[in-house]
Tab-separated table of C-alpha atoms in Angstrom:
chain	number	residue	atom	x	y	z
H	479	MET	CA	107.346	94.716	180.231
H	480	ASP	CA	110.721	96.417	180.642
H	481	ALA	CA	114.032	94.815	181.615
H	482	LEU	CA	113.636	95.480	185.332
H	483	GLU	CA	110.175	93.926	185.348
H	484	ALA	CA	111.521	90.896	183.486
H	485	ILE	CA	114.375	90.440	185.962
H	486	SER	CA	112.033	90.869	188.918
H	487	GLY	CA	109.508	88.440	187.441
H	488	ILE	CA	112.078	85.721	186.766
H	489	LYS	CA	113.475	86.083	190.276
H	490	TRP	CA	110.023	85.780	191.814
H	491	TYR	CA	109.047	82.740	189.748
H	492	PHE	CA	112.292	80.947	190.651
H	493	GLU	CA	111.794	81.710	194.335
H	494	ALA	CA	108.197	80.516	194.160
H	495	LYS	CA	108.952	77.268	192.338
H	496	ASN	CA	111.793	76.513	194.773
H	497	LEU	CA	109.461	76.968	197.729
H	498	ALA	CA	106.833	74.760	196.090
H	499	ILE	CA	109.223	71.877	195.409
H	500	LYS	CA	110.761	72.163	198.875
H	501	ASN	CA	107.307	71.860	200.435
H	502	ALA	CA	106.426	68.922	198.179
H	503	LEU	CA	109.579	67.018	199.127
H	504	ARG	CA	108.747	67.249	202.824
H	505	ILE	CA	105.659	65.070	202.390
H	506	ARG	CA	106.031	61.372	203.155
H	507	CYS	CA	103.807	58.319	202.945
H	508	PRO	CA	101.423	57.208	204.265
H	509	LEU	CA	99.460	60.140	202.888
H	510	SER	CA	96.399	61.612	204.492
H	511	VAL	CA	93.772	63.233	202.284
H	512	ALA	CA	95.248	66.609	203.219
H	513	ASP	CA	98.767	65.393	202.363
H	514	GLN	CA	97.680	64.304	198.893
H	515	LYS	CA	96.040	67.675	198.288
H	516	ASP	CA	99.196	69.461	199.446
H	517	LEU	CA	101.294	67.248	197.182
H	518	ARG	CA	99.099	68.046	194.196
H	519	VAL	CA	99.042	71.782	194.940
H	520	ASN	CA	102.789	72.071	195.520
H	521	TYR	CA	103.809	70.212	192.371
H	522	SER	CA	101.235	72.154	190.360
H	523	GLN	CA	102.650	75.420	191.685
H	524	TYR	CA	106.151	74.244	190.889
H	525	LEU	CA	105.294	73.576	187.255
H	526	ALA	CA	103.318	76.798	186.911
H	527	ASN	CA	106.160	78.953	188.217
H	528	LEU	CA	108.958	77.153	186.361
H	529	LEU	CA	107.224	77.559	183.001
H	530	ALA	CA	106.132	81.118	183.763
H	531	ALA	CA	109.783	82.045	184.304
H	532	THR	CA	110.730	80.734	180.866
H	533	GLU	CA	107.790	82.442	179.190
H	534	ILE	CA	108.948	85.873	180.310
H	535	LEU	CA	111.939	85.564	177.981
H	536	ALA	CA	110.282	83.292	175.418
H	537	LYS	CA	107.336	85.588	174.688
H	538	ASP	CA	106.542	88.381	177.193
H	539	PHE	CA	109.717	90.494	177.336
H	540	LYS	CA	110.519	91.976	173.932
H	541	GLY	CA	114.217	92.498	174.622
H	542	PRO	CA	116.509	94.704	172.577
H	543	ASP	CA	115.149	93.445	169.238
H	544	SER	CA	112.557	91.168	167.680
H	545	LYS	CA	114.924	88.176	167.655
H	546	ALA	CA	115.528	88.072	171.437
H	547	HIS	CA	112.770	85.497	171.966
H	548	GLU	CA	114.284	83.171	169.394
H	549	ARG	CA	117.780	83.540	170.849
H	550	TYR	CA	116.496	82.525	174.262
H	551	LYS	CA	114.587	79.561	172.868
H	552	ALA	CA	117.698	78.351	171.051
H	553	ILE	CA	119.720	78.406	174.282
H	554	LEU	CA	116.857	76.808	176.209
H	555	TYR	CA	116.314	73.997	173.721
H	556	GLU	CA	120.027	73.221	173.655
H	557	ALA	CA	120.093	73.020	177.464
H	558	LEU	CA	117.107	70.653	177.446
H	559	ASP	CA	118.659	68.375	174.809
H	560	PHE	CA	119.906	65.936	177.433
H	561	ASP	CA	121.027	63.145	175.116
H	562	SER	CA	122.251	65.351	172.245
H	563	ASN	CA	119.568	63.893	170.003
H	564	GLY	CA	117.855	67.118	169.003
H	565	LYS	CA	114.918	66.691	171.393
H	566	GLY	CA	115.419	69.873	173.419
H	567	GLU	CA	112.428	71.633	171.912
H	568	ALA	CA	110.273	68.516	172.251
H	569	ASN	CA	111.257	68.215	175.910
H	570	TYR	CA	110.309	71.838	176.542
H	571	LEU	CA	106.971	71.361	174.801
H	572	TYR	CA	106.338	68.307	176.988
H	573	LEU	CA	106.949	70.452	180.075
H	574	LYS	CA	104.503	73.042	178.763
H	575	GLU	CA	101.816	70.458	178.062
H	576	LEU	CA	102.380	68.853	181.463
H	577	ARG	CA	101.878	72.274	183.034
H	578	ASN	CA	98.814	72.938	180.892
H	579	SER	CA	97.334	69.560	181.754
H	580	VAL	CA	97.880	69.956	185.498
H	581	VAL	CA	97.296	73.691	185.959
H	582	HIS	CA	94.831	74.612	183.221
H	583	ARG	CA	92.944	71.362	182.640
H	584	GLY	CA	92.882	70.055	186.211
H	585	ALA	CA	94.705	66.744	185.753
H	586	ASP	CA	95.670	65.178	189.095
H	587	ILE	CA	99.440	64.817	188.996
H	588	SER	CA	99.362	62.870	192.285
H	589	SER	CA	97.052	60.120	191.018
H	590	SER	CA	99.818	57.586	190.289
H	591	ALA	CA	102.980	56.999	192.304
H	592	HIS	CA	105.565	54.591	193.639
H	593	ILE	CA	107.015	54.959	197.127
H	594	ALA	CA	110.728	55.361	197.846
H	595	GLU	CA	112.356	53.587	200.794
H	596	ASP	CA	112.166	56.751	202.892
H	597	GLY	CA	108.449	57.157	202.155
H	598	LEU	CA	108.874	59.847	199.495
H	599	PRO	CA	106.028	59.658	196.955
H	600	LEU	CA	107.491	59.270	193.461
H	601	LEU	CA	104.788	60.670	191.213
H	602	ILE	CA	104.530	58.959	187.841
H	603	VAL	CA	103.879	61.346	184.973
H	604	GLN	CA	101.839	60.739	181.854
H	605	GLN	CA	104.266	59.318	179.330
H	606	GLU	CA	102.378	60.925	176.468
H	607	ILE	CA	100.372	64.136	176.695
H	608	SER	CA	98.185	65.619	173.973
H	609	ASN	CA	97.639	69.326	173.639
H	610	GLU	CA	94.167	70.783	174.166
H	611	SER	CA	93.143	70.207	170.557
H	612	GLY	CA	94.496	66.668	170.585
H	613	LYS	CA	96.469	67.286	167.401
H	614	SER	CA	99.943	67.146	168.991
H	615	LYS	CA	101.407	64.593	171.386
H	616	ARG	CA	104.450	65.116	173.599
H	617	GLN	CA	106.606	62.331	175.045
H	618	ALA	CA	107.921	62.348	178.618
H	619	PHE	CA	111.672	62.260	179.257
H	620	GLY	CA	111.402	60.396	182.543
H	621	LEU	CA	109.111	58.012	184.397
H	622	TYR	CA	108.841	60.044	187.571
H	623	LEU	CA	108.090	63.735	187.907
H	624	LEU	CA	111.241	64.076	190.010
H	625	ASP	CA	113.285	62.536	187.168
H	626	ILE	CA	112.004	65.292	184.915
H	627	ILE	CA	112.531	68.015	187.510
H	628	GLU	CA	116.070	66.873	188.273
H	629	LYS	CA	116.968	67.155	184.581
H	630	ALA	CA	114.989	70.219	183.575
H	631	ASP	CA	115.320	72.488	186.611
H	632	PRO	CA	119.094	73.103	186.498
H	633	ALA	CA	119.080	73.156	182.692
H	634	ILE	CA	116.479	75.931	182.608
H	635	GLY	CA	118.376	77.875	185.249
H	636	ARG	CA	121.638	77.659	183.294
H	637	ALA	CA	119.977	78.579	180.008
H	638	THR	CA	118.188	81.558	181.512
H	639	LEU	CA	121.347	82.855	183.182
H	640	SER	CA	123.340	82.420	179.974
H	641	HIS	CA	120.774	84.372	177.969
H	642	LEU	CA	120.580	87.195	180.510
H	643	ARG	CA	124.362	87.530	180.461
H	644	ILE	CA	124.632	87.448	176.670
H	645	GLU	CA	121.907	90.076	176.318
H	646	GLY	CA	123.512	92.284	178.978
H	647	LEU	CA	120.410	92.196	181.153
H	648	LEU	CA	122.406	91.581	184.328
H	649	GLU	CA	124.275	94.829	183.821
H	650	LEU	CA	121.340	97.119	184.452
H	651	ASN	CA	122.587	100.496	185.571
H	652	ILE	CA	119.730	102.689	186.674
H	653	SER	CA	120.891	105.834	188.402
H	654	PRO	CA	120.142	106.087	192.138
H	655	GLU	CA	118.161	109.242	191.375
H	656	LYS	CA	115.902	107.465	188.889
H	657	ALA	CA	115.466	104.481	191.196
H	658	LYS	CA	114.536	106.789	194.058
H	659	ALA	CA	112.074	108.705	191.879
H	660	GLU	CA	110.390	105.472	190.760
H	661	ALA	CA	110.171	104.244	194.353
H	662	LEU	CA	108.633	107.533	195.466
H	663	GLU	CA	106.107	107.433	192.640
H	664	PHE	CA	105.166	103.873	193.542
H	665	LEU	CA	104.728	104.898	197.176
H	666	ARG	CA	102.615	107.941	196.320
H	667	SER	CA	100.339	105.961	194.005
H	668	SER	CA	99.697	103.172	196.514
H	669	ILE	CA	96.136	103.099	197.810
H	670	ALA	CA	97.143	100.738	200.628
H	671	VAL	CA	99.526	103.150	202.388
H	672	PRO	CA	98.044	105.914	204.601
H	673	GLU	CA	99.127	109.479	203.792
H	674	HIS	CA	101.010	110.034	207.053
H	675	VAL	CA	102.963	106.823	206.465
H	676	LYS	CA	103.799	107.954	202.930
H	677	LEU	CA	105.231	111.227	204.256
H	678	ASN	CA	107.390	109.521	206.858
H	679	ALA	CA	108.542	106.785	204.492
H	680	ALA	CA	109.528	109.276	201.802
H	681	LYS	CA	111.901	110.980	204.243
H	682	LEU	CA	113.757	107.707	204.756
H	683	PHE	CA	114.456	107.244	201.046
H	684	ASP	CA	117.491	109.527	201.279
H	685	GLU	CA	119.137	106.920	203.495
H	686	ILE	CA	118.644	104.067	201.030
H	687	ASP	CA	121.455	103.115	198.663
H	688	PHE	CA	119.334	102.156	195.664
H	689	GLY	CA	122.386	101.101	193.669
H	690	SER	CA	123.326	98.549	196.318
H	691	VAL	CA	119.744	97.326	196.476
H	692	GLN	CA	119.711	96.713	192.728
H	693	ALA	CA	123.091	94.952	192.846
H	694	ALA	CA	121.878	92.705	195.667
H	695	GLN	CA	118.767	91.738	193.694
H	696	ILE	CA	120.854	90.820	190.654
H	697	ASP	CA	123.205	88.779	192.843
H	698	GLU	CA	120.262	86.920	194.385
H	699	LEU	CA	118.881	86.166	190.925
H	700	ILE	CA	122.226	84.776	189.752
H	701	LYS	CA	122.399	82.486	192.781
H	702	LEU	CA	118.877	81.272	192.099
H	703	LEU	CA	119.653	80.525	188.458
H	704	GLU	CA	122.926	78.803	189.371
H	705	GLY	CA	121.139	76.694	191.967
H	706	LYS	CA	123.227	78.100	194.819
H	707	ALA	CA	120.365	79.533	196.874
H	708	VAL	CA	119.396	77.603	199.988
H	709	GLU	CA	116.006	76.718	198.536
H	710	THR	CA	117.529	75.050	195.487
H	711	ASN	CA	119.639	72.517	197.406
H	712	ILE	CA	116.658	70.197	197.224
H	713	PHE	CA	117.895	67.211	195.260
H	714	ASN	CA	121.180	66.445	197.028
H	715	ASN	CA	119.634	64.492	199.881
H	716	THR	CA	116.438	63.399	198.217
H	717	LEU	CA	117.025	61.715	194.872
């Protein structure tokens, strides 16, 4: 995974988790069977995408040197240390085990809930989760899933943005020529695009400002990580 793939992956995961939580927060009680399934799916997708975004920098993307993963984890754990009691890493590991339990082991995250005055289901999370082997237990840092999301979501965004800036990953400067060549190669190698469409599309590439496209993508990512995108204004009127 190179830097561009890492940036693109983080952006996608943040967009996907924002859409999932937005859809989940639209659901109100009383719940039909379909509503409960949607609630479970949306919150599961939220957790899957949030953790996948962190894992790009925590393990998948090598970065400029072998210590990049550890530098990101240090920033992430500090951001998740909400009470300054040294529990940032433990809180992150709880999030991972919650994701693993819900996404990989099929736990029903919608099985226990209270109901807010406006009918919003307040899902109650497991207060202690064991890993798959049962050797390690992680403690929740909130009663409700939305408590945990409200704390962790902006913290992870800030930590990720801080790391990207420190590592210089938001200052990618690929020449327009190289960007165009990569786009052409991608187009030519696609088995989904008919040959006559490839020929016509390639002619239009001269009119595309690839530098501006890259800058716009970086700007969109920054807004996502800062919580300024439309999709991330989800807690203001809900919690």
